[in-house]
Structure formats: structure tokens, C-alpha cells
Amino acid sequence: MKYFFVINGKKVKQYMVVVFAAFFAASIAFVGQQQLSVFSSKEGPRAIYKGEDQGNKVSLTFDISWGDKRVTPILDVLKEKGVKNCTFFISAAWAERHPDIVERIVKDGHEVASLGYQYKSYTEWEDKQIKRDILLAQEKIKKVSGKMTSLLRPPNGNFDERVLNISEDLNHTVVHWSIDTKDWKNPGVEKIVTTATDGTKAGDIILLHASDSVKQTHKALPTIIDKLRGDGFKFVSVSEMIANTEAKSKEVN
């Protein structure tokens, strides 16, 4: 199995575990305007972790793979704050069990994207299993939402060059993140707010969760929204964030 590392300057011949990808992403300097920050192999597929640095746009993204107790309070906060265009990466197996919640996500003006079907790490699977899961997820999400997914966040955020190639072949763009709030650890409302807002820059893709494991996200969300708005940021979906921009790649192996 191949792991990803970002090559900065001279190529370094060592493997880095993919869970540290976000750390390395934060250290990369961006050159030019209206460019995406991506992981990619040479002349190969890409995984986007940050959008264009123009326009003071940020994306709030929520991963959901199980439960129905936390997502409704989160949707309530977003509605009360007048925030639309968040991107919900949903497990298709979860979507099948909760079509009413998926319907509300769409009705409230948010974007639905794929978190796969079974929510198991793609890097541990054979090619045919990955393909089947991506396509099955797309089919099931469309059935309950009426929307055809084109954005994919691999389960647990784990991907390698093989996963990127398969995703691209199936017309899905892999989306990582530039800010990980680690809200699933329930570190405290203040900590979640600080992580989501301190040092946030235009183009950031912020990772939050809406599964039942998160007990503090809905409490932190109002302050996150207020602080980001106070700093002049506009909330957009990931699709809007990456539309009509030129990709600038950093090579990965």
C-alpha cells in the first residue's frame, strides 16, 4: 500500500502516513492567484484540500456516517444563522436509513457529497471493491436526495494514488481538508471554536462532523459562524470553492 507525502523542493525518498497530510498541507506556500491547493501525482489525479485564496470564501464541511441525534441541532443552527451552501459528506448506508434528514439537508440549501457506502478505509480494499463502493454510494445518495455526487471524501480521509486514480475514472474529485477541528474528540466548545477560526484563511476547507459521536459541535457552531463572519468570510459549498479555478499541484508519491 502506498502512502502520500508532499515533496517540497528536493524529492525525499520516504513514506509518510496519510493522516499527517493536513499538517504538511498547512506548510505549503501558495503561488499565484485563483489556484487550488492539491495533492497529486505527476500528471496524475488530484485531491483538493484548499480552495482559491481570493474572495474571502471558506467551506464548512460535515461528515456523517451514523446516528441522527446530532445532525438536526446542527442543521437548526445553520438555518437560524442563515448559513446555506455547507457541504455534507454522507455515508450512503446512513442516507438510506435517514432519507428524511437527507431531504432536509438539500431543502435547507446545502450540498450533498459522498463519504462512500460502507465507510471502510479504501486503502485496505482491492480496486474492484473501491469502484463498487463509490458507484453504489452515488446510486443510493441520488435515490434519496435527487442529487448526483461528484465529490468524494474517502472514509476516514485515507487515500493513496490508487484511490485517486479510481475516483477520477469514476468522475469523482477527492476532497480532503485544510482545517481539522477534531470535534469528534469532544475537546470542549472553546477548543473547537479556536481551531476552526484562529488563523483561518480564504480558501480553507473546514472539517466538522455531524455523527452522534460529536456532542459539542452544535454548541460551538454559532460562535464559529459569528467569528468567521466577523472576519469577513463568506460561506460557500466545496463545489463553488473549486469552480472556475486553476489547479496548482504539489507532487506526491
PDB file of C-alpha atoms in Angstrom:
ATOM      1  CA  MET A   1       0.000   0.000   0.000  1.00  0.00           C
ATOM      2  CA  LYS A   2       1.313   3.457  -0.928  1.00  0.00           C
ATOM      3  CA  TYR A   3       1.208   6.394   1.489  1.00  0.00           C
ATOM      4  CA  PHE A   4       1.275  10.044   0.492  1.00  0.00           C
ATOM      5  CA  PHE A   5       3.928  12.614   1.228  1.00  0.00           C
ATOM      6  CA  VAL A   6       4.332  16.087  -0.145  1.00  0.00           C
ATOM      7  CA  ILE A   7       7.598  16.756  -1.914  1.00  0.00           C
ATOM      8  CA  ASN A   8       8.756  20.264  -1.128  1.00  0.00           C
ATOM      9  CA  GLY A   9      11.843  21.257  -3.162  1.00  0.00           C
ATOM     10  CA  LYS A  10      14.047  18.169  -3.492  1.00  0.00           C
ATOM     11  CA  LYS A  11      12.304  14.845  -3.541  1.00  0.00           C
ATOM     12  CA  VAL A  12      12.559  12.994  -0.258  1.00  0.00           C
ATOM     13  CA  LYS A  13      12.510   9.241  -0.535  1.00  0.00           C
ATOM     14  CA  GLN A  14      10.497   8.221   2.493  1.00  0.00           C
ATOM     15  CA  TYR A  15       6.901   7.316   3.198  1.00  0.00           C
ATOM     16  CA  MET A  16       4.631   9.437   5.387  1.00  0.00           C
ATOM     17  CA  VAL A  17       1.335   8.206   6.840  1.00  0.00           C
ATOM     18  CA  VAL A  18      -1.590   9.881   5.117  1.00  0.00           C
ATOM     19  CA  VAL A  19      -3.187  11.080   8.345  1.00  0.00           C
ATOM     20  CA  PHE A  20      -0.406  13.649   8.579  1.00  0.00           C
ATOM     21  CA  ALA A  21      -1.255  15.045   5.146  1.00  0.00           C
ATOM     22  CA  ALA A  22      -3.135  18.004   6.586  1.00  0.00           C
ATOM     23  CA  PHE A  23      -0.077  19.011   8.624  1.00  0.00           C
ATOM     24  CA  PHE A  24       2.090  19.101   5.543  1.00  0.00           C
ATOM     25  CA  ALA A  25      -0.650  20.873   3.582  1.00  0.00           C
ATOM     26  CA  ALA A  26      -0.527  23.752   6.039  1.00  0.00           C
ATOM     27  CA  SER A  27       3.189  24.241   5.425  1.00  0.00           C
ATOM     28  CA  ILE A  28       2.988  24.545   1.644  1.00  0.00           C
ATOM     29  CA  ALA A  29       3.404  28.033   0.181  1.00  0.00           C
ATOM     30  CA  PHE A  30       0.875  29.049  -2.412  1.00  0.00           C
ATOM     31  CA  VAL A  31       1.930  30.770  -5.612  1.00  0.00           C
ATOM     32  CA  GLY A  32      -0.331  32.806  -7.899  1.00  0.00           C
ATOM     33  CA  GLN A  33      -3.981  33.706  -7.694  1.00  0.00           C
ATOM     34  CA  GLN A  34      -7.225  31.765  -8.000  1.00  0.00           C
ATOM     35  CA  GLN A  35      -5.436  28.455  -7.668  1.00  0.00           C
ATOM     36  CA  LEU A  36      -6.350  25.278  -5.852  1.00  0.00           C
ATOM     37  CA  SER A  37      -4.011  23.551  -3.447  1.00  0.00           C
ATOM     38  CA  VAL A  38      -3.988  19.872  -4.239  1.00  0.00           C
ATOM     39  CA  PHE A  39      -2.220  16.607  -3.646  1.00  0.00           C
ATOM     40  CA  SER A  40      -1.427  14.959  -6.977  1.00  0.00           C
ATOM     41  CA  SER A  41       0.913  12.537  -8.638  1.00  0.00           C
ATOM     42  CA  LYS A  42       2.925  13.811 -11.595  1.00  0.00           C
ATOM     43  CA  GLU A  43       0.449  14.462 -14.411  1.00  0.00           C
ATOM     44  CA  GLY A  44      -1.999  12.350 -12.432  1.00  0.00           C
ATOM     45  CA  PRO A  45      -5.212  12.701 -10.389  1.00  0.00           C
ATOM     46  CA  ARG A  46      -5.588  15.118  -7.523  1.00  0.00           C
ATOM     47  CA  ALA A  47      -7.127  15.512  -4.102  1.00  0.00           C
ATOM     48  CA  ILE A  48      -8.147  19.041  -3.185  1.00  0.00           C
ATOM     49  CA  TYR A  49      -7.558  20.263   0.348  1.00  0.00           C
ATOM     50  CA  LYS A  50      -7.809  24.032  -0.074  1.00  0.00           C
ATOM     51  CA  GLY A  51      -9.618  26.340  -2.459  1.00  0.00           C
ATOM     52  CA  GLU A  52      -8.761  29.641  -4.096  1.00  0.00           C
ATOM     53  CA  ASP A  53      -7.233  32.322  -1.893  1.00  0.00           C
ATOM     54  CA  GLN A  54      -9.394  35.079  -3.381  1.00  0.00           C
ATOM     55  CA  GLY A  55     -12.772  36.390  -2.260  1.00  0.00           C
ATOM     56  CA  ASN A  56     -12.686  35.534   1.458  1.00  0.00           C
ATOM     57  CA  LYS A  57     -14.543  32.257   0.907  1.00  0.00           C
ATOM     58  CA  VAL A  58     -14.446  29.289   3.299  1.00  0.00           C
ATOM     59  CA  SER A  59     -16.245  25.955   3.224  1.00  0.00           C
ATOM     60  CA  LEU A  60     -17.857  24.342   6.243  1.00  0.00           C
ATOM     61  CA  THR A  61     -17.981  20.584   5.668  1.00  0.00           C
ATOM     62  CA  PHE A  62     -19.683  17.970   7.816  1.00  0.00           C
ATOM     63  CA  ASP A  63     -19.062  14.213   7.745  1.00  0.00           C
ATOM     64  CA  ILE A  64     -21.950  11.904   8.731  1.00  0.00           C
ATOM     65  CA  SER A  65     -21.705   8.139   8.950  1.00  0.00           C
ATOM     66  CA  TRP A  66     -24.026   7.176  11.795  1.00  0.00           C
ATOM     67  CA  GLY A  67     -26.747   8.387  14.132  1.00  0.00           C
ATOM     68  CA  ASP A  68     -29.495  11.002  13.954  1.00  0.00           C
ATOM     69  CA  LYS A  69     -29.256  12.898  17.249  1.00  0.00           C
ATOM     70  CA  ARG A  70     -26.581  15.491  16.395  1.00  0.00           C
ATOM     71  CA  VAL A  71     -27.290  16.407  12.796  1.00  0.00           C
ATOM     72  CA  THR A  72     -30.679  18.028  13.438  1.00  0.00           C
ATOM     73  CA  PRO A  73     -29.338  20.522  16.034  1.00  0.00           C
ATOM     74  CA  ILE A  74     -26.511  21.354  13.605  1.00  0.00           C
ATOM     75  CA  LEU A  75     -28.978  21.967  10.780  1.00  0.00           C
ATOM     76  CA  ASP A  76     -31.085  24.076  13.139  1.00  0.00           C
ATOM     77  CA  VAL A  77     -28.102  26.296  13.980  1.00  0.00           C
ATOM     78  CA  LEU A  78     -27.197  26.725  10.300  1.00  0.00           C
ATOM     79  CA  LYS A  79     -30.774  27.689   9.487  1.00  0.00           C
ATOM     80  CA  GLU A  80     -31.045  30.110  12.409  1.00  0.00           C
ATOM     81  CA  LYS A  81     -27.788  31.752  11.340  1.00  0.00           C
ATOM     82  CA  GLY A  82     -28.868  31.940   7.712  1.00  0.00           C
ATOM     83  CA  VAL A  83     -25.987  29.758   6.534  1.00  0.00           C
ATOM     84  CA  LYS A  84     -26.523  27.734   3.377  1.00  0.00           C
ATOM     85  CA  ASN A  85     -24.090  26.076   0.981  1.00  0.00           C
ATOM     86  CA  CYS A  86     -22.339  23.884   3.521  1.00  0.00           C
ATOM     87  CA  THR A  87     -21.171  20.544   2.131  1.00  0.00           C
ATOM     88  CA  PHE A  88     -22.350  17.385   3.872  1.00  0.00           C
ATOM     89  CA  PHE A  89     -20.267  14.324   3.093  1.00  0.00           C
ATOM     90  CA  ILE A  90     -22.646  11.495   3.863  1.00  0.00           C
ATOM     91  CA  SER A  91     -22.284   7.746   4.045  1.00  0.00           C
ATOM     92  CA  ALA A  92     -24.774   6.269   1.599  1.00  0.00           C
ATOM     93  CA  ALA A  93     -25.688   3.474   4.018  1.00  0.00           C
ATOM     94  CA  TRP A  94     -26.569   6.197   6.545  1.00  0.00           C
ATOM     95  CA  ALA A  95     -28.513   8.104   3.895  1.00  0.00           C
ATOM     96  CA  GLU A  96     -30.637   5.036   3.178  1.00  0.00           C
ATOM     97  CA  ARG A  97     -31.581   4.848   6.851  1.00  0.00           C
ATOM     98  CA  HIS A  98     -32.292   8.575   7.180  1.00  0.00           C
ATOM     99  CA  PRO A  99     -33.843   9.826   3.914  1.00  0.00           C
ATOM    100  CA  ASP A 100     -35.823  12.472   5.798  1.00  0.00           C
ATOM    101  CA  ILE A 101     -32.636  14.082   7.114  1.00  0.00           C
ATOM    102  CA  VAL A 102     -31.016  13.964   3.683  1.00  0.00           C
ATOM    103  CA  GLU A 103     -34.123  15.633   2.259  1.00  0.00           C
ATOM    104  CA  ARG A 104     -33.826  18.400   4.832  1.00  0.00           C
ATOM    105  CA  ILE A 105     -30.109  18.910   4.088  1.00  0.00           C
ATOM    106  CA  VAL A 106     -30.970  19.513   0.439  1.00  0.00           C
ATOM    107  CA  LYS A 107     -34.076  21.594   1.229  1.00  0.00           C
ATOM    108  CA  ASP A 108     -32.033  23.840   3.529  1.00  0.00           C
ATOM    109  CA  GLY A 109     -29.754  24.680   0.617  1.00  0.00           C
ATOM    110  CA  HIS A 110     -26.727  22.555   1.417  1.00  0.00           C
ATOM    111  CA  GLU A 111     -24.626  20.386  -0.867  1.00  0.00           C
ATOM    112  CA  VAL A 112     -24.509  16.600  -0.537  1.00  0.00           C
ATOM    113  CA  ALA A 113     -21.326  14.705  -1.328  1.00  0.00           C
ATOM    114  CA  SER A 114     -20.146  11.140  -0.892  1.00  0.00           C
ATOM    115  CA  LEU A 115     -18.451   9.513   2.064  1.00  0.00           C
ATOM    116  CA  GLY A 116     -18.675   6.149   0.351  1.00  0.00           C
ATOM    117  CA  TYR A 117     -21.205   3.456   1.123  1.00  0.00           C
ATOM    118  CA  GLN A 118     -19.858   1.173   3.833  1.00  0.00           C
ATOM    119  CA  TYR A 119     -17.495   3.708   5.453  1.00  0.00           C
ATOM    120  CA  LYS A 120     -14.451   1.453   5.446  1.00  0.00           C
ATOM    121  CA  SER A 121     -10.931   2.511   4.504  1.00  0.00           C
ATOM    122  CA  TYR A 122     -10.411   2.330   0.737  1.00  0.00           C
ATOM    123  CA  THR A 123      -6.657   1.868   1.080  1.00  0.00           C
ATOM    124  CA  GLU A 124      -7.299  -1.582   2.540  1.00  0.00           C
ATOM    125  CA  TRP A 125      -9.508  -2.707  -0.342  1.00  0.00           C
ATOM    126  CA  GLU A 126      -8.929  -4.135  -3.800  1.00  0.00           C
ATOM    127  CA  ASP A 127      -9.676  -1.936  -6.814  1.00  0.00           C
ATOM    128  CA  LYS A 128     -12.966  -3.624  -7.644  1.00  0.00           C
ATOM    129  CA  GLN A 129     -14.230  -3.149  -4.075  1.00  0.00           C
ATOM    130  CA  ILE A 130     -13.413   0.551  -4.159  1.00  0.00           C
ATOM    131  CA  LYS A 131     -15.142   1.006  -7.511  1.00  0.00           C
ATOM    132  CA  ARG A 132     -18.234  -0.823  -6.335  1.00  0.00           C
ATOM    133  CA  ASP A 133     -18.453   1.221  -3.143  1.00  0.00           C
ATOM    134  CA  ILE A 134     -18.105   4.579  -4.917  1.00  0.00           C
ATOM    135  CA  LEU A 135     -20.693   3.713  -7.556  1.00  0.00           C
ATOM    136  CA  LEU A 136     -23.115   2.162  -5.051  1.00  0.00           C
ATOM    137  CA  ALA A 137     -22.837   5.234  -2.859  1.00  0.00           C
ATOM    138  CA  GLN A 138     -23.524   7.507  -5.820  1.00  0.00           C
ATOM    139  CA  GLU A 139     -26.586   5.474  -6.773  1.00  0.00           C
ATOM    140  CA  LYS A 140     -28.049   5.378  -3.259  1.00  0.00           C
ATOM    141  CA  ILE A 141     -27.415   9.037  -2.483  1.00  0.00           C
ATOM    142  CA  LYS A 142     -29.074  10.057  -5.758  1.00  0.00           C
ATOM    143  CA  LYS A 143     -32.062   7.888  -4.898  1.00  0.00           C
ATOM    144  CA  VAL A 144     -32.696   9.626  -1.571  1.00  0.00           C
ATOM    145  CA  SER A 145     -31.537  13.151  -2.440  1.00  0.00           C
ATOM    146  CA  GLY A 146     -32.112  13.530  -6.165  1.00  0.00           C
ATOM    147  CA  LYS A 147     -28.514  14.751  -6.444  1.00  0.00           C
ATOM    148  CA  MET A 148     -25.701  13.070  -8.371  1.00  0.00           C
ATOM    149  CA  THR A 149     -22.498  13.195  -6.338  1.00  0.00           C
ATOM    150  CA  SER A 150     -19.202  14.236  -7.898  1.00  0.00           C
ATOM    151  CA  LEU A 151     -17.233  14.978  -4.726  1.00  0.00           C
ATOM    152  CA  LEU A 152     -15.801  12.181  -2.611  1.00  0.00           C
ATOM    153  CA  ARG A 153     -14.177  12.191   0.793  1.00  0.00           C
ATOM    154  CA  PRO A 154     -12.774   8.683   1.264  1.00  0.00           C
ATOM    155  CA  PRO A 155     -13.778   7.091   4.585  1.00  0.00           C
ATOM    156  CA  ASN A 156     -11.506   8.253   7.434  1.00  0.00           C
ATOM    157  CA  GLY A 157      -9.818  10.590   4.938  1.00  0.00           C
ATOM    158  CA  ASN A 158      -7.492   7.775   3.850  1.00  0.00           C
ATOM    159  CA  PHE A 159      -6.376   7.741   0.224  1.00  0.00           C
ATOM    160  CA  ASP A 160      -3.380   6.905  -1.910  1.00  0.00           C
ATOM    161  CA  GLU A 161      -2.544   7.255  -5.595  1.00  0.00           C
ATOM    162  CA  ARG A 162      -4.568   4.167  -6.428  1.00  0.00           C
ATOM    163  CA  VAL A 163      -7.691   5.605  -4.767  1.00  0.00           C
ATOM    164  CA  LEU A 164      -7.191   8.890  -6.608  1.00  0.00           C
ATOM    165  CA  ASN A 165      -6.926   7.122  -9.953  1.00  0.00           C
ATOM    166  CA  ILE A 166     -10.068   5.076  -9.367  1.00  0.00           C
ATOM    167  CA  SER A 167     -12.008   8.124  -8.164  1.00  0.00           C
ATOM    168  CA  GLU A 168     -11.004  10.141 -11.202  1.00  0.00           C
ATOM    169  CA  ASP A 169     -12.001   7.292 -13.525  1.00  0.00           C
ATOM    170  CA  LEU A 170     -15.441   7.379 -11.889  1.00  0.00           C
ATOM    171  CA  ASN A 171     -15.710  11.180 -12.275  1.00  0.00           C
ATOM    172  CA  HIS A 172     -15.298  11.943  -8.584  1.00  0.00           C
ATOM    173  CA  THR A 173     -12.985  14.609  -7.157  1.00  0.00           C
ATOM    174  CA  VAL A 174     -11.394  13.638  -3.852  1.00  0.00           C
ATOM    175  CA  VAL A 175     -11.757  16.373  -1.228  1.00  0.00           C
ATOM    176  CA  HIS A 176      -9.570  16.494   1.885  1.00  0.00           C
ATOM    177  CA  TRP A 177      -9.444  19.477   4.261  1.00  0.00           C
ATOM    178  CA  SER A 178      -7.097  22.236   5.390  1.00  0.00           C
ATOM    179  CA  ILE A 179      -8.506  22.652   8.913  1.00  0.00           C
ATOM    180  CA  ASP A 180      -9.370  19.652  11.090  1.00  0.00           C
ATOM    181  CA  THR A 181     -11.350  20.737  14.152  1.00  0.00           C
ATOM    182  CA  LYS A 182     -11.098  17.242  15.705  1.00  0.00           C
ATOM    183  CA  ASP A 183     -14.571  17.878  17.062  1.00  0.00           C
ATOM    184  CA  TRP A 184     -15.204  14.122  17.227  1.00  0.00           C
ATOM    185  CA  LYS A 185     -12.837  14.029  20.210  1.00  0.00           C
ATOM    186  CA  ASN A 186     -15.171  16.438  22.050  1.00  0.00           C
ATOM    187  CA  PRO A 187     -12.245  18.585  23.255  1.00  0.00           C
ATOM    188  CA  GLY A 188     -14.508  21.367  24.520  1.00  0.00           C
ATOM    189  CA  VAL A 189     -16.568  24.032  22.784  1.00  0.00           C
ATOM    190  CA  GLU A 190     -13.886  26.701  23.139  1.00  0.00           C
ATOM    191  CA  LYS A 191     -11.222  24.432  21.639  1.00  0.00           C
ATOM    192  CA  ILE A 192     -13.390  23.590  18.638  1.00  0.00           C
ATOM    193  CA  VAL A 193     -14.123  27.274  18.041  1.00  0.00           C
ATOM    194  CA  THR A 194     -10.456  28.230  18.322  1.00  0.00           C
ATOM    195  CA  THR A 195      -9.309  25.507  15.929  1.00  0.00           C
ATOM    196  CA  ALA A 196     -11.960  26.416  13.358  1.00  0.00           C
ATOM    197  CA  THR A 197     -11.368  30.165  13.422  1.00  0.00           C
ATOM    198  CA  ASP A 198      -7.856  31.094  14.546  1.00  0.00           C
ATOM    199  CA  GLY A 199      -5.625  31.668  11.552  1.00  0.00           C
ATOM    200  CA  THR A 200      -8.347  30.737   9.077  1.00  0.00           C
ATOM    201  CA  LYS A 201      -7.591  31.964   5.569  1.00  0.00           C
ATOM    202  CA  ALA A 202      -9.555  32.357   2.355  1.00  0.00           C
ATOM    203  CA  GLY A 203      -9.966  29.008   0.634  1.00  0.00           C
ATOM    204  CA  ASP A 204      -9.892  26.921   3.790  1.00  0.00           C
ATOM    205  CA  ILE A 205     -11.975  23.756   3.860  1.00  0.00           C
ATOM    206  CA  ILE A 206     -13.016  23.146   7.464  1.00  0.00           C
ATOM    207  CA  LEU A 207     -13.721  19.612   8.684  1.00  0.00           C
ATOM    208  CA  LEU A 208     -16.552  19.141  11.174  1.00  0.00           C
ATOM    209  CA  HIS A 209     -18.757  16.140  11.931  1.00  0.00           C
ATOM    210  CA  ALA A 210     -22.476  15.540  12.403  1.00  0.00           C
ATOM    211  CA  SER A 211     -22.496  11.912  13.562  1.00  0.00           C
ATOM    212  CA  ASP A 212     -23.712  11.057  17.044  1.00  0.00           C
ATOM    213  CA  SER A 213     -20.160  10.949  18.415  1.00  0.00           C
ATOM    214  CA  VAL A 214     -19.947  14.754  18.394  1.00  0.00           C
ATOM    215  CA  LYS A 215     -21.529  16.264  21.489  1.00  0.00           C
ATOM    216  CA  GLN A 216     -20.185  19.807  21.310  1.00  0.00           C
ATOM    217  CA  THR A 217     -20.210  20.761  17.617  1.00  0.00           C
ATOM    218  CA  HIS A 218     -23.711  22.219  17.605  1.00  0.00           C
ATOM    219  CA  LYS A 219     -22.773  24.306  20.645  1.00  0.00           C
ATOM    220  CA  ALA A 220     -19.570  25.588  19.028  1.00  0.00           C
ATOM    221  CA  LEU A 221     -21.140  26.269  15.640  1.00  0.00           C
ATOM    222  CA  PRO A 222     -22.910  29.584  16.414  1.00  0.00           C
ATOM    223  CA  THR A 223     -19.665  31.148  17.632  1.00  0.00           C
ATOM    224  CA  ILE A 224     -17.712  29.698  14.703  1.00  0.00           C
ATOM    225  CA  ILE A 225     -20.165  31.270  12.275  1.00  0.00           C
ATOM    226  CA  ASP A 226     -20.180  34.618  14.078  1.00  0.00           C
ATOM    227  CA  LYS A 227     -16.386  34.823  14.302  1.00  0.00           C
ATOM    228  CA  LEU A 228     -15.785  33.873  10.680  1.00  0.00           C
ATOM    229  CA  ARG A 229     -18.426  36.321   9.500  1.00  0.00           C
ATOM    230  CA  GLY A 230     -16.912  38.967  11.719  1.00  0.00           C
ATOM    231  CA  ASP A 231     -13.602  38.361   9.966  1.00  0.00           C
ATOM    232  CA  GLY A 232     -15.278  38.974   6.622  1.00  0.00           C
ATOM    233  CA  PHE A 233     -15.608  35.383   5.410  1.00  0.00           C
ATOM    234  CA  LYS A 234     -18.393  34.109   3.171  1.00  0.00           C
ATOM    235  CA  PHE A 235     -19.607  30.509   3.408  1.00  0.00           C
ATOM    236  CA  VAL A 236     -19.671  28.560   0.138  1.00  0.00           C
ATOM    237  CA  SER A 237     -20.002  24.930  -0.844  1.00  0.00           C
ATOM    238  CA  VAL A 238     -16.927  22.970  -1.862  1.00  0.00           C
ATOM    239  CA  SER A 239     -18.217  22.881  -5.437  1.00  0.00           C
ATOM    240  CA  GLU A 240     -18.386  26.669  -5.521  1.00  0.00           C
ATOM    241  CA  MET A 241     -14.992  26.914  -3.867  1.00  0.00           C
ATOM    242  CA  ILE A 242     -13.266  24.877  -6.564  1.00  0.00           C
ATOM    243  CA  ALA A 243     -15.244  26.066  -9.587  1.00  0.00           C
ATOM    244  CA  ASN A 244     -13.504  28.067 -12.304  1.00  0.00           C
ATOM    245  CA  THR A 245     -10.090  27.898 -10.711  1.00  0.00           C
ATOM    246  CA  GLU A 246      -6.752  26.748 -11.987  1.00  0.00           C
ATOM    247  CA  ALA A 247      -5.203  23.851 -10.101  1.00  0.00           C
ATOM    248  CA  LYS A 248      -1.654  24.243  -8.846  1.00  0.00           C
ATOM    249  CA  SER A 249      -0.287  20.856  -7.847  1.00  0.00           C
ATOM    250  CA  LYS A 250       2.330  19.700  -5.388  1.00  0.00           C
ATOM    251  CA  GLU A 251       3.745  16.327  -6.316  1.00  0.00           C
ATOM    252  CA  VAL A 252       3.071  13.307  -4.141  1.00  0.00           C
ATOM    253  CA  ASN A 253       4.173   9.693  -4.377  1.00  0.00           C
TER     254      ASN A 253
END
